[in-house]
Amino acid sequence: MSTHPIIQVRDVSRLFGAFTALDNISVDIRGGEFFSLLGPSGCGKTTLLRMIAGFDDPTHGDILIDGQPMAGVPANRRPTNMVFQSYAVFPHLTVAQNVAYGLRRQRLDKAEKASRVQKALEQVGLGALGERRSNELSGGQRQRVALARALIMRPKVLLLDEPLSALDKKLREHMQVELRQLQRQVGITFILVTHDQEEALTMSDRIAVMFNGDIAQCDTPEQIYQHPKSRAVAEFIGGMNFLDARMTARNGKTVTVDAACFGRVEIENPHGQDFASDITVGVRPERLTLLIDDNDRAEHEMSGQIVDASYYGDMTYYSISVDGRDEPITVSMRNTVGRRILASQESVRIGWGPESLVPLS
Amino acid sequence: MRGFALMSPTFFYALLLLAVPVAVTITFSFWTQTYLDLDTTFTLANYQEVWSKPIYRVLMFRSLTIAAIVTAVTVILAYPLAYYISFHVKERQALWIFLITIPFWTSYLLRIFAWKLILGYNGVINSTLMELGIIGEPLEFILHNANAVVMTLSHAWLPFAILPIFVSLQKIDRSLLEAANDLGDGPVMRFLRVTLPLSLPGVIAASLIVFIPTIGDYVTPRLVGGSDGLMIANMIQVQFGKANNWPLGAALAMTSMLLVTAVSVAFILVARFLGGRVR
């Protein structure tokens, strides 16, 4: 992966009448990275992808691909290719003809064309299906055809518009791994649009989380998950407890907060953000521990009573009421060997450390 | 069983009004007219006459030619219209389709007479051109010949051709067009490689809808065709009417029916073959 940006989005806005689909967005996407645009429907992620592909134009701002401004360059002249949400496999052509569709301009001789098509089909595991018609394919196979058809063009950037959303859960998880491997293998920049946070977390090098036409945070999956900048980002990705708190001091990369049941504590502020004095503090359920044995100790402890336990197989989520807070706090525990599932009404101690807490704007 | 019950009224209706008349016509075609009576001994003499006399061959060939030209003109005029409504009309598509059906509000005969008034010797076109001094005397090639038949029939069939083409264009998933674009095709190549082949079923349907009834039309050629524009159906009408030779008329009808079927099947096969060759 290089640090050289393959795509530069500069101050891009897109207005549809009075509706602002994208509001002055800037982002650089690096060559060779797997980049995801993550957000709820209507957040503008697909609009941005379509503008990179050339199916739509920014109202203001520029998009540069490999240093070249793309204003006025139609989709068929851009070094990008797209895997459509509906896959858009041509129904009147066979699989091999679909894959060969874009090669027409390159004027290859028959043998070379056939060998490139075969190679592309093998790359996506469809080597034997070249003569099939698209109506004889399953959803997963159609998606592979769409993928091979785009990859054979050797684009600088491959755009994927919710490619996995139509697949069932098992196949989707399998394709996540496969897409990631394929991306490493071919070394092409992938831009994935998705509303599925898990998909974005497992596949991406970096994620841009978008809300209401704006990028709320653009970072690595770990940073997005562990250090969300805002409550909106934290809420969209994974589960989190939110606590109202007061900020008493701010010192470079740390802030001191006074949070009801956690008391006064100095916590990290890795993004160096400014906060109002009324601040929200977030705690992920798995960043808290239940101290079940009497000899279990933690840096900080608080006591509470279990209100409810939800068993998920690998994990159990407990709702625990604690002093100084009306709503229960959610704590998750991995169901390791020998650990019993606690019943409601049981009294427990919750262990935590300052690194569990995240300040949110 | 339930399916049969559902379709049986239609089925019997069709049987009564289609299969029975065809069977009667077939039977007649093997008989002979003897002045006022019918000789019901089996004979192929009628077919022999149909296939050997030049007059019938000329009329048959002319009918096929006129029908082919009407079909081509109608489909070529209908396609851009259907394309425009499907791809460029964003709102009120239903209104556009509705407007297209307006010609049906007048009777078919009245429309033919309207064309007579427009194309006639003292018609709208001729008198306008003469008033403007563009021509010295009325144009005669626009009425009472095959041209007039083509013009009148193309106008009459246009809405029938627009609708199937429109439907087939509507059914095309728009992301297929974006995909073609994305894979390097400009607007022209995209049309030839994706839009046209995918709308081919509509084009085939439109062609048959126009072609088949045109061959059998006898009102239009009668009213605007003159003697050069007469078609096979006029001859069939004459046999069943003035000439009073029903068996010969039946043989002519059966022959043209077989020819229409053969031509239509050949057309479908050729169109499919050409459509399948688009890459």
JSON list of C-alpha atoms in Angstrom, two decimals, chain A residues 50 53 55 75-78 80-82 84 86 88-93 97-98 100-105 133 149-150 153, chain B residues 173-187 189-198 275-279:
[
{"chain": "A", "resi": 50, "resn": "ARG", "atom": "CA", "xyz": [-21.37, 7.19, -8.09]},
{"chain": "A", "resi": 53, "resn": "ALA", "atom": "CA", "xyz": [-17.49, 6.29, -11.02]},
{"chain": "A", "resi": 55, "resn": "PHE", "atom": "CA", "xyz": [-22.48, 8.48, -13.01]},
{"chain": "A", "resi": 75, "resn": "ALA", "atom": "CA", "xyz": [-17.82, 7.08, -16.81]},
{"chain": "A", "resi": 76, "resn": "ASN", "atom": "CA", "xyz": [-16.57, 5.15, -19.82]},
{"chain": "A", "resi": 77, "resn": "ARG", "atom": "CA", "xyz": [-13.30, 7.09, -19.84]},
{"chain": "A", "resi": 78, "resn": "ARG", "atom": "CA", "xyz": [-12.48, 6.76, -16.14]},
{"chain": "A", "resi": 80, "resn": "THR", "atom": "CA", "xyz": [-12.59, 2.91, -12.37]},
{"chain": "A", "resi": 81, "resn": "ASN", "atom": "CA", "xyz": [-14.91, -0.07, -12.54]},
{"chain": "A", "resi": 82, "resn": "MET", "atom": "CA", "xyz": [-17.92, -0.85, -10.48]},
{"chain": "A", "resi": 84, "resn": "PHE", "atom": "CA", "xyz": [-23.28, -2.91, -8.83]},
{"chain": "A", "resi": 86, "resn": "SER", "atom": "CA", "xyz": [-27.89, -5.54, -8.38]},
{"chain": "A", "resi": 88, "resn": "ALA", "atom": "CA", "xyz": [-26.08, -5.82, -13.44]},
{"chain": "A", "resi": 89, "resn": "VAL", "atom": "CA", "xyz": [-25.06, -9.03, -15.20]},
{"chain": "A", "resi": 90, "resn": "PHE", "atom": "CA", "xyz": [-26.17, -8.74, -18.84]},
{"chain": "A", "resi": 91, "resn": "PRO", "atom": "CA", "xyz": [-29.04, -11.21, -19.23]},
{"chain": "A", "resi": 92, "resn": "HIS", "atom": "CA", "xyz": [-28.59, -11.64, -22.98]},
{"chain": "A", "resi": 93, "resn": "LEU", "atom": "CA", "xyz": [-24.95, -12.73, -22.71]},
{"chain": "A", "resi": 97, "resn": "GLN", "atom": "CA", "xyz": [-19.33, -12.79, -22.78]},
{"chain": "A", "resi": 98, "resn": "ASN", "atom": "CA", "xyz": [-20.21, -10.75, -19.72]},
{"chain": "A", "resi": 100, "resn": "ALA", "atom": "CA", "xyz": [-15.26, -10.07, -21.91]},
{"chain": "A", "resi": 101, "resn": "TYR", "atom": "CA", "xyz": [-17.68, -7.14, -22.34]},
{"chain": "A", "resi": 102, "resn": "GLY", "atom": "CA", "xyz": [-15.22, -4.38, -21.49]},
{"chain": "A", "resi": 103, "resn": "LEU", "atom": "CA", "xyz": [-12.33, -5.83, -23.52]},
{"chain": "A", "resi": 104, "resn": "ARG", "atom": "CA", "xyz": [-13.85, -4.73, -26.83]},
{"chain": "A", "resi": 105, "resn": "ARG", "atom": "CA", "xyz": [-11.97, -1.45, -26.86]},
{"chain": "A", "resi": 133, "resn": "ARG", "atom": "CA", "xyz": [-26.43, -17.81, -19.15]},
{"chain": "A", "resi": 149, "resn": "ARG", "atom": "CA", "xyz": [-16.05, -8.41, -15.31]},
{"chain": "A", "resi": 150, "resn": "ALA", "atom": "CA", "xyz": [-14.71, -5.39, -13.40]},
{"chain": "A", "resi": 153, "resn": "MET", "atom": "CA", "xyz": [-10.40, -4.23, -16.87]},
{"chain": "B", "resi": 173, "resn": "ASP", "atom": "CA", "xyz": [-32.70, -2.63, -15.57]},
{"chain": "B", "resi": 174, "resn": "ARG", "atom": "CA", "xyz": [-31.08, 0.81, -15.71]},
{"chain": "B", "resi": 175, "resn": "SER", "atom": "CA", "xyz": [-28.01, -0.44, -13.89]},
{"chain": "B", "resi": 176, "resn": "LEU", "atom": "CA", "xyz": [-27.26, -2.59, -16.96]},
{"chain": "B", "resi": 177, "resn": "LEU", "atom": "CA", "xyz": [-26.84, 0.62, -18.94]},
{"chain": "B", "resi": 178, "resn": "GLU", "atom": "CA", "xyz": [-24.57, 2.07, -16.29]},
{"chain": "B", "resi": 179, "resn": "ALA", "atom": "CA", "xyz": [-22.59, -1.16, -16.29]},
{"chain": "B", "resi": 180, "resn": "ALA", "atom": "CA", "xyz": [-22.10, -0.92, -20.06]},
{"chain": "B", "resi": 181, "resn": "ASN", "atom": "CA", "xyz": [-20.99, 2.69, -19.59]},
{"chain": "B", "resi": 182, "resn": "ASP", "atom": "CA", "xyz": [-18.69, 1.69, -16.77]},
{"chain": "B", "resi": 183, "resn": "LEU", "atom": "CA", "xyz": [-17.09, -1.00, -18.96]},
{"chain": "B", "resi": 184, "resn": "GLY", "atom": "CA", "xyz": [-16.10, 1.53, -21.60]},
{"chain": "B", "resi": 185, "resn": "ASP", "atom": "CA", "xyz": [-19.09, 1.92, -23.94]},
{"chain": "B", "resi": 186, "resn": "GLY", "atom": "CA", "xyz": [-20.16, 5.35, -25.13]},
{"chain": "B", "resi": 187, "resn": "PRO", "atom": "CA", "xyz": [-23.86, 6.06, -25.76]},
{"chain": "B", "resi": 189, "resn": "MET", "atom": "CA", "xyz": [-22.15, 1.31, -28.45]},
{"chain": "B", "resi": 190, "resn": "ARG", "atom": "CA", "xyz": [-24.19, 0.97, -25.31]},
{"chain": "B", "resi": 191, "resn": "PHE", "atom": "CA", "xyz": [-27.38, 1.26, -27.32]},
{"chain": "B", "resi": 192, "resn": "LEU", "atom": "CA", "xyz": [-26.24, -1.31, -29.88]},
{"chain": "B", "resi": 193, "resn": "ARG", "atom": "CA", "xyz": [-24.85, -3.79, -27.35]},
{"chain": "B", "resi": 194, "resn": "VAL", "atom": "CA", "xyz": [-27.36, -3.56, -24.51]},
{"chain": "B", "resi": 195, "resn": "THR", "atom": "CA", "xyz": [-30.49, -1.49, -25.12]},
{"chain": "B", "resi": 196, "resn": "LEU", "atom": "CA", "xyz": [-31.31, -2.78, -28.59]},
{"chain": "B", "resi": 197, "resn": "PRO", "atom": "CA", "xyz": [-30.77, -6.50, -27.93]},
{"chain": "B", "resi": 198, "resn": "LEU", "atom": "CA", "xyz": [-32.70, -6.30, -24.66]},
{"chain": "B", "resi": 275, "resn": "GLY", "atom": "CA", "xyz": [-29.92, -10.43, -31.59]},
{"chain": "B", "resi": 276, "resn": "GLY", "atom": "CA", "xyz": [-27.91, -13.38, -30.25]},
{"chain": "B", "resi": 277, "resn": "ARG", "atom": "CA", "xyz": [-24.90, -12.33, -32.27]},
{"chain": "B", "resi": 278, "resn": "VAL", "atom": "CA", "xyz": [-24.55, -8.94, -30.60]},
{"chain": "B", "resi": 279, "resn": "ARG", "atom": "CA", "xyz": [-21.53, -8.89, -28.30]}
]
